[in-house]
């Protein structure tokens, strides 16, 4: 960075006479100066420069960017609203996790949901009571009150850690600052949203003042709540519906409906379309009623949420890794629109999959502008499903076709249909490439696989870049200042390359060995480079589940990574087991499959990854750079079952096997199908046979169902 004199001299120069180099240098200075002024004003509450000078800096920045649009920086002040930078919120750890909901799309999915609940609880043909209410399309918020006072508001974030938006939440008139007669500790959860009317008026105001135009009410609500400057939030008309709770010092009622009534009496808005429905018929009737009213509600909803009404049953049903067993979201059918498919492009993903993407003439589908849609795979384009049966009546999809685009909720839009009467003359069937468009390697489609994959592995730049993007993504390493854009730039950087995850952690050392330092590069300054190195350093200590997820193993998503981490406990144990495992046989294979939620396909994928030489070497190089933290054993705190291996045999009369297994796992136990020397406890119901005998021979402690119920503390 130049001296103060240089800076002043530059600032004097009319924008029209700046050279490109000078412009670049000045934009960097401006970004730093504005960021510093923001920090002084917002964080330290000690402004260093006058408002007029601050405005002048921003104006100069905008003028230079207007003349040199290509030089606009990722951290440009013109991208920041009211001086706000996104990383400005403090973090809040949720004491009770904020989960999401499983989805149902068809009536049959709702029937399955009801049936699985009756089965899990062993209720046979008895009808279950549910509440049914609109699913509000906004963003969830947790409001914590202590002794009646609102003390904290937090967004959902990743479910475990959210953002502290207390000051902003206080500006929302639907959110009471004080509650009379509430439990000493109560965390109320619900949805922040914006009405259609307020959304339209906000966008009109924004258009007038040259501000940001929001794509839909949900984005407007999110953008408004996540403002660093609460005065901006205050001017945005946000609303709030309460539909649930987190931590409570006293229960709110014995049913979902009573608890929601109680929240209403405490001063919250609750949705007037909430109904109690007994059995599947009433649930679907209420869904239809809400669907008919959807257009006239004045706010966006995207489905109906059913929740088991009895809170005792909710507690028994509990949770899967990321969703409750006692609730489901029944989504409304997708939105449709027709447009032109301009061309088909092939993207190569981190596992080498060649994915066809439709580039469309932009079209609005349910309030969102769509210009890309997925075409799934080559069979889908050709008009076949993976078994070779016709879809769309066998119609194929060609470049230039008039196509129907389908969007359901947050799901990636897809091309659903094609209008043959509008097909252009001379349009040719699409020929799917058999080589990778990125690295030229053969793209191979294995028997039984719908997807064609690049065989280039590590040599394919597209795969490597996608792997790196995944590695730094939010649920993986989440390194501040190292996002998708930056890893891509580093991948192609010759002086300071990041070609594989391990390279991230040697970046600082390599930079200090280099003559051309990162801080002197385009888009980087002293501060941003130092910050990046510090952010990387901070992530050397990484929780095991994040590391497993970050490896980007096919079929291993976020929740599977958590299951694996909890099961194996440490990287050493996981790595040793995967190294020793063979696909389809042996104790390591059996043990891997015993994890609830791990099937043969996933197990094979993990083992294969650990046995591929290049892949394995890359993992080893990475792990040498890290300090991998042990996974917390589930329910480790004061549970008599923590870390124990339990086997069930015979008939259980008071709960189903599924429930018994889930309860045992929730208390930190591992449930196994067979008795061995490793078994700690056998729960034997009537009719127990060889397993009980084997347990007796091995001296394994054996209890009956009543003993089991007493052990897990359920009356
Ligand atoms: S209940 C344990 N009820 O939908 C999860 N959620 O996909 C309890 N949402 O994150 C959520 N309206 O932001 C619930 N009436 C409603 C809802 C609702 C909207 C949102 C919520 C949640 C997401 C789950």
GROMACS .gro file of N, CA and C in nm, residues 54-172:
model
  357
   54UNK      N    1  -1.717   1.020   0.507
   54UNK     CA    2  -1.751   0.880   0.483
   54UNK      C    3  -1.828   0.868   0.351
   55UNK      N    4  -1.926   0.955   0.333
   55UNK     CA    5  -2.004   0.952   0.209
   55UNK      C    6  -1.915   0.978   0.088
   56UNK      N    7  -1.817   1.070   0.106
   56UNK     CA    8  -1.729   1.103  -0.006
   56UNK      C    9  -1.646   0.982  -0.047
   57UNK      N   10  -1.599   0.904   0.054
   57UNK     CA   11  -1.520   0.783   0.023
   57UNK      C   12  -1.604   0.685  -0.059
   58UNK      N   13  -1.728   0.667  -0.016
   58UNK     CA   14  -1.814   0.570  -0.085
   58UNK      C   15  -1.847   0.618  -0.226
   59UNK      N   16  -1.868   0.748  -0.239
   59UNK     CA   17  -1.902   0.802  -0.370
   59UNK      C   18  -1.784   0.784  -0.467
   60UNK      N   19  -1.665   0.813  -0.418
   60UNK     CA   20  -1.545   0.799  -0.500
   60UNK      C   21  -1.533   0.652  -0.545
   61UNK      N   22  -1.557   0.563  -0.452
   61UNK     CA   23  -1.550   0.421  -0.482
   61UNK      C   24  -1.649   0.384  -0.594
   62UNK      N   25  -1.771   0.434  -0.582
   62UNK     CA   26  -1.874   0.403  -0.681
   62UNK      C   27  -1.836   0.459  -0.818
   63UNK      N   28  -1.777   0.580  -0.817
   63UNK     CA   29  -1.741   0.642  -0.946
   63UNK      C   30  -1.630   0.564  -1.016
   64UNK      N   31  -1.532   0.521  -0.936
   64UNK     CA   32  -1.422   0.445  -0.998
   64UNK      C   33  -1.475   0.312  -1.051
   65UNK      N   34  -1.562   0.248  -0.973
   65UNK     CA   35  -1.617   0.119  -1.018
   65UNK      C   36  -1.700   0.137  -1.145
   66UNK      N   37  -1.769   0.252  -1.156
   66UNK     CA   38  -1.850   0.275  -1.275
   66UNK      C   39  -1.760   0.284  -1.398
   67UNK      N   40  -1.639   0.339  -1.379
   67UNK     CA   41  -1.550   0.350  -1.495
   67UNK      C   42  -1.474   0.220  -1.520
   68UNK      N   43  -1.443   0.146  -1.416
   68UNK     CA   44  -1.368   0.019  -1.431
   68UNK      C   45  -1.448  -0.095  -1.366
   69UNK      N   46  -1.559  -0.135  -1.427
   69UNK     CA   47  -1.643  -0.236  -1.361
   69UNK      C   48  -1.566  -0.366  -1.333
   70UNK      N   49  -1.467  -0.395  -1.417
   70UNK     CA   50  -1.392  -0.520  -1.400
   70UNK      C   51  -1.307  -0.521  -1.274
   71UNK      N   52  -1.283  -0.406  -1.218
   71UNK     CA   53  -1.194  -0.399  -1.101
   71UNK      C   54  -1.270  -0.406  -0.969
   72UNK      N   55  -1.403  -0.416  -0.979
   72UNK     CA   56  -1.482  -0.417  -0.855
   72UNK      C   57  -1.440  -0.532  -0.764
   73UNK      N   58  -1.416  -0.504  -0.639
   73UNK     CA   59  -1.365  -0.603  -0.546
   73UNK      C   60  -1.476  -0.680  -0.475
   74UNK      N   61  -1.442  -0.802  -0.432
   74UNK     CA   62  -1.543  -0.881  -0.359
   74UNK      C   63  -1.581  -0.809  -0.231
   75UNK      N   64  -1.486  -0.736  -0.170
   75UNK     CA   65  -1.517  -0.668  -0.044
   75UNK      C   66  -1.549  -0.520  -0.066
   76UNK      N   67  -1.599  -0.488  -0.188
   76UNK     CA   68  -1.625  -0.348  -0.220
   76UNK      C   69  -1.729  -0.287  -0.127
   77UNK      N   70  -1.706  -0.162  -0.085
   77UNK     CA   71  -1.805  -0.093  -0.001
   77UNK      C   72  -1.940  -0.082  -0.071
   78UNK      N   73  -1.941  -0.084  -0.205
   78UNK     CA   74  -2.070  -0.068  -0.274
   78UNK      C   75  -2.158  -0.192  -0.259
   79UNK      N   76  -2.098  -0.302  -0.214
   79UNK     CA   77  -2.177  -0.424  -0.192
   79UNK      C   78  -2.233  -0.430  -0.051
   80UNK      N   79  -2.198  -0.334   0.031
   80UNK     CA   80  -2.239  -0.339   0.171
   80UNK      C   81  -2.347  -0.236   0.197
   81UNK      N   82  -2.458  -0.284   0.253
   81UNK     CA   83  -2.570  -0.193   0.278
   81UNK      C   84  -2.546  -0.121   0.409
   82UNK      N   85  -2.554   0.011   0.403
   82UNK     CA   86  -2.542   0.090   0.526
   82UNK      C   87  -2.415   0.058   0.603
   83UNK      N   88  -2.311   0.022   0.532
   83UNK     CA   89  -2.185  -0.004   0.600
   83UNK      C   90  -2.183  -0.138   0.670
   84UNK      N   91  -2.283  -0.220   0.646
   84UNK     CA   92  -2.290  -0.347   0.718
   84UNK      C   93  -2.206  -0.452   0.648
   85UNK      N   94  -2.131  -0.527   0.722
   85UNK     CA   95  -2.061  -0.643   0.666
   85UNK      C   96  -2.123  -0.768   0.726
   86UNK      N   97  -2.140  -0.869   0.642
   86UNK     CA   98  -2.220  -0.983   0.683
   86UNK      C   99  -2.167  -1.054   0.807
   87UNK      N  100  -2.034  -1.050   0.826
   87UNK     CA  101  -1.984  -1.130   0.939
   87UNK      C  102  -1.997  -1.057   1.072
   88UNK      N  103  -2.080  -0.952   1.073
   88UNK     CA  104  -2.086  -0.869   1.192
   88UNK      C  105  -2.165  -0.921   1.310
   89UNK      N  106  -2.238  -1.032   1.296
   89UNK     CA  107  -2.320  -1.077   1.408
   89UNK      C  108  -2.243  -1.171   1.499
   90UNK      N  109  -2.270  -1.160   1.628
   90UNK     CA  110  -2.206  -1.258   1.716
   90UNK      C  111  -2.283  -1.389   1.705
   91UNK      N  112  -2.220  -1.496   1.751
   91UNK     CA  113  -2.280  -1.628   1.737
   91UNK      C  114  -2.357  -1.666   1.863
   92UNK      N  115  -2.462  -1.744   1.844
   92UNK     CA  116  -2.540  -1.792   1.957
   92UNK      C  117  -2.550  -1.943   1.946
   93UNK      N  118  -2.511  -2.012   2.051
   93UNK     CA  119  -2.525  -2.158   2.048
   93UNK      C  120  -2.666  -2.193   2.096
   94UNK      N  121  -2.741  -2.270   2.015
   94UNK     CA  122  -2.877  -2.305   2.057
   94UNK      C  123  -2.871  -2.415   2.163
   95UNK      N  124  -2.938  -2.392   2.275
   95UNK     CA  125  -2.935  -2.495   2.380
   95UNK      C  126  -3.015  -2.617   2.339
   96UNK      N  127  -3.124  -2.593   2.264
   96UNK     CA  128  -3.197  -2.704   2.204
   96UNK      C  129  -3.185  -2.682   2.053
   97UNK      N  130  -3.136  -2.782   1.981
   97UNK     CA  131  -3.108  -2.762   1.838
   97UNK      C  132  -3.231  -2.717   1.761
   98UNK      N  133  -3.211  -2.632   1.659
   98UNK     CA  134  -3.323  -2.592   1.574
   98UNK      C  135  -3.319  -2.681   1.450
   99UNK      N  136  -3.415  -2.771   1.441
   99UNK     CA  137  -3.411  -2.871   1.336
   99UNK      C  138  -3.496  -2.829   1.218
  100UNK      N  139  -3.490  -2.910   1.112
  100UNK     CA  140  -3.578  -2.882   0.999
  100UNK      C  141  -3.683  -2.993   0.993
  101UNK      N  142  -3.765  -2.989   0.891
  101UNK     CA  143  -3.874  -3.086   0.882
  101UNK      C  144  -3.853  -3.176   0.761
  102UNK      N  145  -3.893  -3.301   0.773
  102UNK     CA  146  -3.896  -3.388   0.656
  102UNK      C  147  -4.013  -3.341   0.569
  103UNK      N  148  -4.005  -3.369   0.440
  103UNK     CA  149  -4.109  -3.323   0.348
  103UNK      C  150  -4.196  -3.436   0.297
  104UNK      N  151  -4.324  -3.405   0.276
  104UNK     CA  152  -4.415  -3.495   0.205
  104UNK      C  153  -4.464  -3.419   0.083
  105UNK      N  154  -4.469  -3.483  -0.033
  105UNK     CA  155  -4.515  -3.414  -0.152
  105UNK      C  156  -4.651  -3.465  -0.197
  106UNK      N  157  -4.677  -3.592  -0.170
  106UNK     CA  158  -4.802  -3.653  -0.215
  106UNK      C  159  -4.885  -3.692  -0.093
  107UNK      N  160  -5.015  -3.714  -0.115
  107UNK     CA  161  -5.100  -3.763  -0.007
  107UNK      C  162  -5.041  -3.893   0.051
  108UNK      N  163  -4.988  -3.976  -0.040
  108UNK     CA  164  -4.937  -4.106   0.004
  108UNK      C  165  -4.820  -4.090   0.102
  109UNK      N  166  -4.742  -3.983   0.086
  109UNK     CA  167  -4.630  -3.960   0.178
  109UNK      C  168  -4.684  -3.928   0.318
  110UNK      N  169  -4.799  -3.859   0.321
  110UNK     CA  170  -4.858  -3.824   0.451
  110UNK      C  171  -4.915  -3.952   0.515
  111UNK      N  172  -4.975  -4.036   0.432
  111UNK     CA  173  -5.025  -4.164   0.484
  111UNK      C  174  -4.910  -4.246   0.542
  112UNK      N  175  -4.796  -4.246   0.473
  112UNK     CA  176  -4.679  -4.321   0.523
  112UNK      C  177  -4.633  -4.264   0.657
  113UNK      N  178  -4.635  -4.131   0.664
  113UNK     CA  179  -4.593  -4.064   0.789
  113UNK      C  180  -4.681  -4.109   0.905
  114UNK      N  181  -4.814  -4.105   0.883
  114UNK     CA  182  -4.909  -4.144   0.988
  114UNK      C  183  -4.889  -4.292   1.025
  115UNK      N  184  -4.870  -4.372   0.922
  115UNK     CA  185  -4.854  -4.515   0.949
  115UNK      C  186  -4.725  -4.543   1.026
  116UNK      N  187  -4.618  -4.472   0.987
  116UNK     CA  188  -4.491  -4.500   1.055
  116UNK      C  189  -4.500  -4.458   1.202
  117UNK      N  190  -4.576  -4.354   1.229
  117UNK     CA  191  -4.592  -4.312   1.369
  117UNK      C  192  -4.669  -4.417   1.448
  118UNK      N  193  -4.779  -4.465   1.388
  118UNK     CA  194  -4.858  -4.567   1.460
  118UNK      C  195  -4.776  -4.693   1.481
  119UNK      N  196  -4.696  -4.727   1.381
  119UNK     CA  197  -4.612  -4.846   1.391
  119UNK      C  198  -4.504  -4.827   1.499
  120UNK      N  199  -4.440  -4.714   1.494
  120UNK     CA  200  -4.331  -4.686   1.589
  120UNK      C  201  -4.383  -4.693   1.732
  121UNK      N  202  -4.504  -4.639   1.751
  121UNK     CA  203  -4.558  -4.635   1.887
  121UNK      C  204  -4.637  -4.761   1.919
  122UNK      N  205  -4.653  -4.848   1.819
  122UNK     CA  206  -4.728  -4.971   1.841
  122UNK      C  207  -4.875  -4.947   1.866
  123UNK      N  208  -4.936  -4.851   1.792
  123UNK     CA  209  -5.076  -4.816   1.816
  123UNK      C  210  -5.175  -4.893   1.729
  124UNK      N  211  -5.123  -4.974   1.637
  124UNK     CA  212  -5.213  -5.049   1.548
  124UNK      C  213  -5.301  -4.956   1.470
  125UNK      N  214  -5.434  -4.986   1.467
  125UNK     CA  215  -5.525  -4.907   1.384
  125UNK      C  216  -5.578  -4.781   1.452
  126UNK      N  217  -5.534  -4.751   1.576
  126UNK     CA  218  -5.587  -4.633   1.647
  126UNK      C  219  -5.546  -4.505   1.576
  127UNK      N  220  -5.643  -4.413   1.559
  127UNK     CA  221  -5.611  -4.287   1.492
  127UNK      C  222  -5.531  -4.197   1.586
  128UNK      N  223  -5.439  -4.122   1.529
  128UNK     CA  224  -5.355  -4.029   1.606
  128UNK      C  225  -5.407  -3.887   1.581
  129UNK      N  226  -5.401  -3.802   1.684
  129UNK     CA  227  -5.438  -3.660   1.669
  129UNK      C  228  -5.317  -3.579   1.629
  130UNK      N  229  -5.337  -3.492   1.532
  130UNK     CA  230  -5.229  -3.403   1.488
  130UNK      C  231  -5.279  -3.259   1.489
  131UNK      N  232  -5.185  -3.163   1.497
  131UNK     CA  233  -5.223  -3.027   1.460
  131UNK      C  234  -5.180  -3.011   1.314
  132UNK      N  235  -5.255  -2.930   1.239
  132UNK     CA  236  -5.218  -2.898   1.101
  132UNK      C  237  -5.222  -2.747   1.089
  133UNK      N  238  -5.117  -2.689   1.034
  133UNK     CA  239  -5.107  -2.542   1.026
  133UNK      C  240  -5.026  -2.504   0.904
  134UNK      N  241  -5.041  -2.380   0.855
  134UNK     CA  242  -4.964  -2.340   0.738
  134UNK      C  243  -4.814  -2.342   0.766
  135UNK      N  244  -4.737  -2.374   0.665
  135UNK     CA  245  -4.591  -2.363   0.675
  135UNK      C  246  -4.555  -2.227   0.617
  136UNK      N  247  -4.510  -2.139   0.704
  136UNK     CA  248  -4.483  -2.002   0.663
  136UNK      C  249  -4.350  -1.994   0.590
  137UNK      N  250  -4.347  -1.923   0.477
  137UNK     CA  251  -4.224  -1.914   0.400
  137UNK      C  252  -4.146  -1.791   0.444
  138UNK      N  253  -4.076  -1.802   0.554
  138UNK     CA  254  -3.995  -1.691   0.604
  138UNK      C  255  -3.866  -1.746   0.657
  139UNK      N  256  -3.821  -1.697   0.772
  139UNK     CA  257  -3.702  -1.757   0.832
  139UNK      C  258  -3.725  -1.775   0.980
  140UNK      N  259  -3.671  -1.884   1.035
  140UNK     CA  260  -3.705  -1.914   1.174
  140UNK      C  261  -3.620  -1.833   1.270
  141UNK      N  262  -3.680  -1.806   1.385
  141UNK     CA  263  -3.618  -1.722   1.485
  141UNK      C  264  -3.647  -1.780   1.622
  142UNK      N  265  -3.548  -1.779   1.710
  142UNK     CA  266  -3.566  -1.826   1.847
  142UNK      C  267  -3.557  -1.707   1.942
  143UNK      N  268  -3.658  -1.691   2.027
  143UNK     CA  269  -3.664  -1.576   2.118
  143UNK      C  270  -3.654  -1.626   2.261
  144UNK      N  271  -3.551  -1.584   2.331
  144UNK     CA  272  -3.531  -1.633   2.467
  144UNK      C  273  -3.576  -1.527   2.567
  145UNK      N  274  -3.664  -1.568   2.657
  145UNK     CA  275  -3.710  -1.479   2.764
  145UNK      C  276  -3.666  -1.537   2.897
  146UNK      N  277  -3.611  -1.452   2.983
  146UNK     CA  278  -3.579  -1.495   3.119
  146UNK      C  279  -3.654  -1.403   3.214
  147UNK      N  280  -3.726  -1.463   3.305
  147UNK     CA  281  -3.811  -1.388   3.398
  147UNK      C  282  -3.899  -1.288   3.325
  148UNK      N  283  -3.951  -1.328   3.211
  148UNK     CA  284  -4.045  -1.243   3.137
  148UNK      C  285  -3.981  -1.142   3.043
  149UNK      N  286  -3.848  -1.127   3.048
  149UNK     CA  287  -3.784  -1.027   2.961
  149UNK      C  288  -3.718  -1.091   2.840
  150UNK      N  289  -3.739  -1.028   2.724
  150UNK     CA  290  -3.671  -1.077   2.604
  150UNK      C  291  -3.522  -1.049   2.620
  151UNK      N  292  -3.441  -1.156   2.619
  151UNK     CA  293  -3.298  -1.129   2.637
  151UNK      C  294  -3.217  -1.168   2.513
  152UNK      N  295  -3.273  -1.250   2.426
  152UNK     CA  296  -3.193  -1.288   2.309
  152UNK      C  297  -3.281  -1.335   2.194
  153UNK      N  298  -3.244  -1.295   2.073
  153UNK     CA  299  -3.309  -1.346   1.953
  153UNK      C  300  -3.201  -1.401   1.863
  154UNK      N  301  -3.221  -1.523   1.813
  154UNK     CA  302  -3.118  -1.584   1.730
  154UNK      C  303  -3.179  -1.649   1.607
  155UNK      N  304  -3.110  -1.636   1.494
  155UNK     CA  305  -3.154  -1.706   1.372
  155UNK      C  306  -3.116  -1.853   1.385
  156UNK      N  307  -3.164  -1.934   1.292
  156UNK     CA  308  -3.137  -2.076   1.301
  156UNK      C  309  -2.992  -2.110   1.271
  157UNK      N  310  -2.932  -2.040   1.175
  157UNK     CA  311  -2.793  -2.072   1.137
  157UNK      C  312  -2.785  -2.214   1.089
  158UNK      N  313  -2.688  -2.292   1.138
  158UNK     CA  314  -2.678  -2.430   1.093
  158UNK      C  315  -2.757  -2.524   1.185
  159UNK      N  316  -2.841  -2.468   1.272
  159UNK     CA  317  -2.921  -2.552   1.361
  159UNK      C  318  -2.860  -2.560   1.500
  160UNK      N  319  -2.725  -2.557   1.505
  160UNK     CA  320  -2.658  -2.562   1.635
  160UNK      C  321  -2.615  -2.422   1.678
  161UNK      N  322  -2.567  -2.345   1.581
  161UNK     CA  323  -2.519  -2.210   1.610
  161UNK      C  324  -2.586  -2.112   1.515
  162UNK      N  325  -2.650  -2.010   1.571
  162UNK     CA  326  -2.716  -1.910   1.487
  162UNK      C  327  -2.656  -1.773   1.511
  163UNK      N  328  -2.719  -1.671   1.454
  163UNK     CA  329  -2.668  -1.536   1.468
  163UNK      C  330  -2.751  -1.458   1.570
  164UNK      N  331  -2.681  -1.376   1.644
  164UNK     CA  332  -2.747  -1.296   1.746
  164UNK      C  333  -2.808  -1.172   1.680
  165UNK      N  334  -2.941  -1.171   1.668
  165UNK     CA  335  -3.008  -1.058   1.603
  165UNK      C  336  -3.104  -0.990   1.702
  166UNK      N  337  -3.065  -0.991   1.831
  166UNK     CA  338  -3.154  -0.940   1.936
  166UNK      C  339  -3.199  -0.796   1.910
  167UNK      N  340  -3.103  -0.709   1.880
  167UNK     CA  341  -3.139  -0.567   1.863
  167UNK      C  342  -3.241  -0.552   1.751
  168UNK      N  343  -3.222  -0.627   1.644
  168UNK     CA  344  -3.315  -0.617   1.531
  168UNK      C  345  -3.452  -0.672   1.568
  169UNK      N  346  -3.453  -0.786   1.639
  169UNK     CA  347  -3.581  -0.848   1.674
  169UNK      C  348  -3.664  -0.754   1.761
  170UNK      N  349  -3.597  -0.674   1.842
  170UNK     CA  350  -3.671  -0.581   1.929
  170UNK      C  351  -3.750  -0.478   1.850
  171UNK      N  352  -3.715  -0.459   1.722
  171UNK     CA  353  -3.787  -0.359   1.642
  171UNK      C  354  -3.914  -0.417   1.578
  172UNK      N  355  -3.936  -0.550   1.594
  172UNK     CA  356  -4.051  -0.613   1.529
  172UNK      C  357  -4.171  -0.607   1.623
   0.00000   0.00000   0.00000
